[in-house]
Amino acid sequence: DGLELIDSKLKEAYSGLDESRNNTAANSTDIAKLKTDLLALSRDVRTNASDIYSQKSLIEGNATRLYEILITI
């Protein structure tokens, strides 16, 4: 009776370990995909920041020219 109890406890422990191992593998895959997605998003953010900086420069240039025109008028 004692051996059966030990056997059933070991089966429960191994069952939990297998489930944990499967969850760990799934989480590893999800983390790898998340890393790839974040890298792509980071590139997009840097590209957008460059575009915004370019637009800011154009707006500042246009504002300066408009101010010069207004002074002349």
N, CA, C and O atoms as a printed pandas DataFrame, in Angstrom:
     atom_number atom_name residue_name chain_id  residue_number  x_coord  y_coord  z_coord
0              1         N          ASP        A               1    0.840   -1.196    0.000
1              2        CA          ASP        A               1    0.000    0.000    0.000
2              3         C          ASP        A               1    0.881    1.255    0.000
3              4         O          ASP        A               1    0.588    2.229   -0.693
4              5         N          GLY        A               2    1.966    1.219    0.787
5              6        CA          GLY        A               2    2.882    2.357    0.854
6              7         C          GLY        A               2    3.587    2.601   -0.465
7              8         O          GLY        A               2    3.784    3.748   -0.865
8              9         N          LEU        A               3    3.975    1.509   -1.155
9             10        CA          LEU        A               3    4.637    1.645   -2.444
10            11         C          LEU        A               3    3.707    2.228   -3.499
11            12         O          LEU        A               3    4.134    3.014   -4.345
12            13         N          GLU        A               4    2.451    1.846   -3.448
13            14        CA          GLU        A               4    1.474    2.398   -4.393
14            15         C          GLU        A               4    1.300    3.900   -4.165
15            16         O          GLU        A               4    1.178    4.672   -5.116
16            17         N          LEU        A               5    1.289    4.300   -2.903
17            18        CA          LEU        A               5    1.164    5.712   -2.568
18            19         C          LEU        A               5    2.376    6.492   -3.081
19            20         O          LEU        A               5    2.234    7.569   -3.659
20            21         N          ILE        A               6    3.565    5.933   -2.861
21            22        CA          ILE        A               6    4.792    6.576   -3.361
22            23         C          ILE        A               6    4.755    6.645   -4.881
23            24         O          ILE        A               6    5.102    7.669   -5.470
24            25         N          ASP        A               7    4.336    5.560   -5.510
25            26        CA          ASP        A               7    4.252    5.529   -6.972
26            27         C          ASP        A               7    3.284    6.578   -7.491
27            28         O          ASP        A               7    3.580    7.267   -8.467
28            29         N          SER        A               8    2.132    6.704   -6.849
29            30        CA          SER        A               8    1.151    7.690   -7.318
30            31         C          SER        A               8    1.666    9.113   -7.106
31            32         O          SER        A               8    1.422    9.988   -7.937
32            33         N          LYS        A               9    2.377    9.352   -6.003
33            34        CA          LYS        A               9    2.957   10.675   -5.752
34            35         C          LYS        A               9    4.028   11.009   -6.787
35            36         O          LYS        A               9    4.116   12.144   -7.254
36            37         N          LEU        A              10    4.842   10.015   -7.141
37            38        CA          LEU        A              10    5.858   10.234   -8.169
38            39         C          LEU        A              10    5.222   10.541   -9.525
39            40         O          LEU        A              10    5.697   11.408  -10.259
40            41         N          LYS        A              11    4.152    9.828   -9.850
41            42        CA          LYS        A              11    3.447   10.091  -11.107
42            43         C          LYS        A              11    2.882   11.506  -11.128
43            44         O          LYS        A              11    2.946   12.184  -12.153
44            45         N          GLU        A              12    2.330   11.956  -10.002
45            46        CA          GLU        A              12    1.805   13.320   -9.910
46            47         C          GLU        A              12    2.927   14.342  -10.105
47            48         O          GLU        A              12    2.765   15.338  -10.811
48            49         N          ALA        A              13    4.068   14.072   -9.463
49            50        CA          ALA        A              13    5.206   14.995   -9.577
50            51         C          ALA        A              13    5.704   15.063  -11.009
51            52         O          ALA        A              13    5.948   16.149  -11.535
52            53         N          TYR        A              14    5.859   13.897  -11.649
53            54        CA          TYR        A              14    6.326   13.878  -13.025
54            55         C          TYR        A              14    5.313   14.514  -13.970
55            56         O          TYR        A              14    5.693   15.170  -14.940
56            57         N          SER        A              15    4.043   14.326  -13.693
57            58        CA          SER        A              15    3.008   14.942  -14.506
58            59         C          SER        A              15    3.134   16.459  -14.441
59            60         O          SER        A              15    3.027   17.139  -15.461
60            61         N          GLY        A              16    3.361   16.984  -13.251
61            62        CA          GLY        A              16    3.546   18.426  -13.087
62            63         C          GLY        A              16    4.797   18.917  -13.785
63            64         O          GLY        A              16    4.808   19.999  -14.372
64            65         N          LEU        A              17    5.862   18.108  -13.718
65            66        CA          LEU        A              17    7.100   18.495  -14.387
66            67         C          LEU        A              17    6.930   18.527  -15.904
67            68         O          LEU        A              17    7.427   19.436  -16.569
68            69         N          ASP        A              18    6.235   17.544  -16.443
69            70        CA          ASP        A              18    5.999   17.517  -17.884
70            71         C          ASP        A              18    5.189   18.738  -18.316
71            72         O          ASP        A              18    5.494   19.372  -19.326
72            73         N          GLU        A              19    4.164   19.057  -17.544
73            74        CA          GLU        A              19    3.342   20.231  -17.861
74            75         C          GLU        A              19    4.188   21.501  -17.773
75            76         O          GLU        A              19    4.080   22.386  -18.621
76            77         N          SER        A              20    5.019   21.581  -16.756
77            78        CA          SER        A              20    5.899   22.740  -16.578
78            79         C          SER        A              20    6.887   22.836  -17.734
79            80         O          SER        A              20    7.150   23.928  -18.238
80            81         N          ARG        A              21    7.430   21.712  -18.152
81            82        CA          ARG        A              21    8.374   21.685  -19.268
82            83         C          ARG        A              21    7.701   22.158  -20.555
83            84         O          ARG        A              21    8.286   22.916  -21.329
84            85         N          ASN        A              22    6.467   21.702  -20.777
85            86        CA          ASN        A              22    5.727   22.122  -21.968
86            87         C          ASN        A              22    5.430   23.622  -21.918
87            88         O          ASN        A              22    5.543   24.320  -22.926
88            89         N          ASN        A              23    5.047   24.112  -20.727
89            90        CA          ASN        A              23    4.778   25.543  -20.585
90            91         C          ASN        A              23    6.037   26.365  -20.819
91            92         O          ASN        A              23    5.990   27.422  -21.448
92            93         N          THR        A              24    7.157   25.875  -20.312
93            94        CA          THR        A              24    8.429   26.581  -20.496
94            95         C          THR        A              24    8.794   26.643  -21.975
95            96         O          THR        A              24    9.239   27.682  -22.464
96            97         N          ALA        A              25    8.610   25.552  -22.677
97            98        CA          ALA        A              25    8.916   25.535  -24.111
98            99         C          ALA        A              25    8.002   26.503  -24.873
99           100         O          ALA        A              25    8.455   27.224  -25.762
100          101         N          ALA        A              26    6.724   26.511  -24.520
101          102        CA          ALA        A              26    5.784   27.422  -25.179
102          103         C          ALA        A              26    6.143   28.871  -24.867
103          104         O          ALA        A              26    6.098   29.728  -25.749
104          105         N          ASN        A              27    6.497   29.145  -23.617
105          106        CA          ASN        A              27    6.878   30.506  -23.240
106          107         C          ASN        A              27    8.150   30.952  -23.949
107          108         O          ASN        A              27    8.277   32.114  -24.333
108          109         N          SER        A              28    9.087   30.031  -24.121
109          110        CA          SER        A              28   10.323   30.360  -24.827
110          111         C          SER        A              28   10.033   30.754  -26.267
111          112         O          SER        A              28   10.608   31.709  -26.790
112          113         N          THR        A              29    9.147   30.020  -26.894
113          114        CA          THR        A              29    8.757   30.337  -28.264
114          115         C          THR        A              29    8.070   31.702  -28.329
115          116         O          THR        A              29    8.347   32.501  -29.223
116          117         N          ASP        A              30    7.179   31.961  -27.384
117          118        CA          ASP        A              30    6.478   33.249  -27.347
118          119         C          ASP        A              30    7.450   34.402  -27.101
119          120         O          ASP        A              30    7.313   35.470  -27.697
120          121         N          ILE        A              31    8.424   34.188  -26.230
121          122        CA          ILE        A              31    9.412   35.226  -25.937
122          123         C          ILE        A              31   10.265   35.513  -27.168
123          124         O          ILE        A              31   10.570   36.671  -27.453
124          125         N          ALA        A              32   10.648   34.483  -27.890
125          126        CA          ALA        A              32   11.439   34.674  -29.110
126          127         C          ALA        A              32   10.643   35.468  -30.145
127          128         O          ALA        A              32   11.190   36.354  -30.801
128          129         N          LYS        A              33    9.356   35.155  -30.292
129          130        CA          LYS        A              33    8.512   35.899  -31.233
130          131         C          LYS        A              33    8.344   37.340  -30.778
131          132         O          LYS        A              33    8.373   38.257  -31.599
132          133         N          LEU        A              34    8.171   37.545  -29.491
133          134        CA          LEU        A              34    8.028   38.893  -28.942
134          135         C          LEU        A              34    9.297   39.707  -29.187
135          136         O          LEU        A              34    9.231   40.889  -29.524
136          137         N          LYS        A              35   10.452   39.062  -29.015
137          138        CA          LYS        A              35   11.726   39.741  -29.267
138          139         C          LYS        A              35   11.814   40.188  -30.724
139          140         O          LYS        A              35   12.242   41.308  -31.003
140          141         N          THR        A              36   11.415   39.327  -31.645
141          142        CA          THR        A              36   11.425   39.671  -33.064
142          143         C          THR        A              36   10.469   40.827  -33.352
143          144         O          THR        A              36   10.808   41.756  -34.085
144          145         N          ASP        A              37    9.271   40.762  -32.770
145          146        CA          ASP        A              37    8.291   41.829  -32.973
146          147         C          ASP        A              37    8.778   43.158  -32.403
147          148         O          ASP        A              37    8.600   44.208  -33.021
148          149         N          LEU        A              38    9.389   43.106  -31.227
149          150        CA          LEU        A              38    9.894   44.334  -30.611
150          151         C          LEU        A              38   11.030   44.940  -31.415
151          152         O          LEU        A              38   11.144   46.162  -31.506
152          153         N          LEU        A              39   11.869   44.100  -31.996
153          154        CA          LEU        A              39   12.956   44.592  -32.830
154          155         C          LEU        A              39   12.399   45.335  -34.041
155          156         O          LEU        A              39   12.884   46.407  -34.403
156          157         N          ALA        A              40   11.372   44.750  -34.662
157          158        CA          ALA        A              40   10.743   45.406  -35.814
158          159         C          ALA        A              40   10.096   46.729  -35.398
159          160         O          ALA        A              40   10.216   47.730  -36.105
160          161         N          LEU        A              41    9.416   46.731  -34.260
161          162        CA          LEU        A              41    8.787   47.957  -33.786
162          163         C          LEU        A              41    9.831   49.018  -33.439
163          164         O          LEU        A              41    9.619   50.206  -33.682
164          165         N          SER        A              42   10.936   48.593  -32.881
165          166        CA          SER        A              42   12.002   49.526  -32.545
166          167         C          SER        A              42   12.554   50.188  -33.806
167          168         O          SER        A              42   12.819   51.390  -33.818
168          169         N          ARG        A              43   12.722   49.411  -34.847
169          170        CA          ARG        A              43   13.175   49.976  -36.135
170          171         C          ARG        A              43   12.159   50.975  -36.672
171          172         O          ARG        A              43   12.525   52.039  -37.170
172          173         N          ASP        A              44   10.875   50.624  -36.566
173          174        CA          ASP        A              44    9.827   51.530  -37.027
174          175         C          ASP        A              44    9.838   52.835  -36.244
175          176         O          ASP        A              44    9.657   53.908  -36.821
176          177         N          VAL        A              45   10.047   52.751  -34.947
177          178        CA          VAL        A              45   10.081   53.955  -34.111
178          179         C          VAL        A              45   11.256   54.838  -34.514
179          180         O          VAL        A              45   11.113   56.056  -34.627
180          181         N          ARG        A              46   12.411   54.228  -34.729
181          182        CA          ARG        A              46   13.586   55.014  -35.149
182          183         C          ARG        A              46   13.348   55.662  -36.507
183          184         O          ARG        A              46   13.730   56.813  -36.720
184          185         N          THR        A              47   12.718   54.933  -37.428
185          186        CA          THR        A              47   12.414   55.491  -38.742
186          187         C          THR        A              47   11.442   56.655  -38.618
187          188         O          THR        A              47   11.628   57.694  -39.251
188          189         N          ASN        A              48   10.404   56.482  -37.800
189          190        CA          ASN        A              48    9.429   57.555  -37.605
190          191         C          ASN        A              48   10.071   58.767  -36.939
191          192         O          ASN        A              48    9.737   59.905  -37.268
192          193         N          ALA        A              49   10.990   58.531  -36.007
193          194        CA          ALA        A              49   11.677   59.647  -35.350
194          195         C          ALA        A              49   12.499   60.432  -36.366
195          196         O          ALA        A              49   12.542   61.661  -36.317
196          197         N          SER        A              50   13.148   59.728  -37.283
197          198        CA          SER        A              50   13.909   60.406  -38.332
198          199         C          SER        A              50   12.985   61.215  -39.235
199          200         O          SER        A              50   13.294   62.349  -39.598
200          201         N          ASP        A              51   11.844   60.619  -39.595
201          202        CA          ASP        A              51   10.881   61.330  -40.438
202          203         C          ASP        A              51   10.340   62.564  -39.731
203          204         O          ASP        A              51   10.181   63.617  -40.348
204          205         N          ILE        A              52   10.057   62.437  -38.437
205          206        CA          ILE        A              52    9.542   63.575  -37.676
206          207         C          ILE        A              52   10.600   64.671  -37.603
207          208         O          ILE        A              52   10.275   65.852  -37.731
208          209         N          TYR        A              53   11.856   64.297  -37.399
209          210        CA          TYR        A              53   12.935   65.284  -37.350
210          211         C          TYR        A              53   13.049   66.003  -38.691
211          212         O          TYR        A              53   13.252   67.217  -38.728
212          213         N          SER        A              54   12.919   65.266  -39.787
213          214        CA          SER        A              54   12.964   65.879  -41.117
214          215         C          SER        A              54   11.805   66.850  -41.303
215          216         O          SER        A              54   11.991   67.956  -41.810
216          217         N          GLN        A              55   10.605   66.432  -40.892
217          218        CA          GLN        A              55    9.440   67.314  -41.002
218          219         C          GLN        A              55    9.622   68.567  -40.147
219          220         O          GLN        A              55    9.263   69.666  -40.569
220          221         N          LYS        A              56   10.176   68.402  -38.952
221          222        CA          LYS        A              56   10.430   69.541  -38.057
222          223         C          LYS        A              56   11.375   70.525  -38.720
223          224         O          LYS        A              56   11.158   71.736  -38.661
224          225         N          SER        A              57   12.431   70.010  -39.357
225          226        CA          SER        A              57   13.390   70.881  -40.038
226          227         C          SER        A              57   12.721   71.646  -41.181
227          228         O          SER        A              57   12.971   72.836  -41.372
228          229         N          LEU        A              58   11.866   70.950  -41.937
229          230        CA          LEU        A              58   11.159   71.620  -43.032
230          231         C          LEU        A              58   10.220   72.709  -42.505
231          232         O          LEU        A              58   10.140   73.799  -43.072
232          233         N          ILE        A              59    9.523   72.405  -41.431
233          234        CA          ILE        A              59    8.596   73.386  -40.845
234          235         C          ILE        A              59    9.367   74.600  -40.336
235          236         O          ILE        A              59    8.940   75.736  -40.543
236          237         N          GLU        A              60   10.489   74.371  -39.677
237          238        CA          GLU        A              60   11.300   75.484  -39.185
238          239         C          GLU        A              60   11.819   76.333  -40.337
239          240         O          GLU        A              60   11.817   77.562  -40.260
240          241         N          GLY        A              61   12.264   75.675  -41.408
241          242        CA          GLY        A              61   12.731   76.411  -42.589
242          243         C          GLY        A              61   11.619   77.235  -43.210
243          244         O          GLY        A              61   11.824   78.394  -43.570
244          245         N          ASN        A              62   10.445   76.640  -43.335
245          246        CA          ASN        A              62    9.300   77.365  -43.905
246          247         C          ASN        A              62    8.882   78.525  -43.012
247          248         O          ASN        A              62    8.529   79.594  -43.509
248          249         N          ALA        A              63    8.919   78.322  -41.700
249          250        CA          ALA        A              63    8.551   79.384  -40.771
250          251         C          ALA        A              63    9.527   80.547  -40.881
251          252         O          ALA        A              63    9.120   81.708  -40.835
252          253         N          THR        A              64   10.816   80.241  -41.027
253          254        CA          THR        A              64   11.824   81.292  -41.181
254          255         C          THR        A              64   11.592   82.075  -42.468
255          256         O          THR        A              64   11.635   83.306  -42.464
256          257         N          ARG        A              65   11.346   81.369  -43.565
257          258        CA          ARG        A              65   11.100   82.047  -44.846
258          259         C          ARG        A              65    9.826   82.891  -44.783
259          260         O          ARG        A              65    9.789   84.007  -45.301
260          261         N          LEU        A              66    8.796   82.361  -44.156
261          262        CA          LEU        A              66    7.547   83.110  -44.021
262          263         C          LEU        A              66    7.771   84.361  -43.186
263          264         O          LEU        A              66    7.250   85.424  -43.523
264          265         N          TYR        A              67    8.524   84.260  -42.122
265          266        CA          TYR        A              67    8.832   85.407  -41.277
266          267         C          TYR        A              67    9.601   86.461  -42.069
267          268         O          TYR        A              67    9.326   87.654  -41.943
268          269         N          GLU        A              68   10.577   86.023  -42.896
269          270        CA          GLU        A              68   11.345   86.953  -43.734
270          271         C          GLU        A              68   10.442   87.654  -44.738
271          272         O          GLU        A              68   10.593   88.850  -44.988
272          273         N          ILE        A              69    9.493   86.903  -45.319
273          274        CA          ILE        A              69    8.542   87.493  -46.279
274          275         C          ILE        A              69    7.664   88.507  -45.577
275          276         O          ILE        A              69    7.426   89.589  -46.112
276          277         N          LEU        A              70    7.180   88.184  -44.395
277          278        CA          LEU        A              70    6.331   89.104  -43.652
278          279         C          LEU        A              70    7.078   90.381  -43.279
279          280         O          LEU        A              70    6.503   91.469  -43.303
280          281         N          ILE        A              71    8.349   90.250  -42.938
281          282        CA          ILE        A              71    9.153   91.442  -42.613
282          283         C          ILE        A              71    9.292   92.334  -43.854
283          284         O          ILE        A              71    9.224   93.560  -43.773
284          285         N          THR        A              72    9.487   91.680  -44.998
285          286        CA          THR        A              72    9.635   92.455  -46.239
286          287         C          THR        A              72    8.352   93.185  -46.608
287          288         O          THR        A              72    8.382   94.303  -47.122
288          289         N          ILE        A              73    7.234   92.541  -46.341
289          290        CA          ILE        A              73    5.943   93.150  -46.680
290          291         C          ILE        A              73    5.689   94.262  -45.689
291          292         O          ILE        A              73    4.659   94.932  -45.764
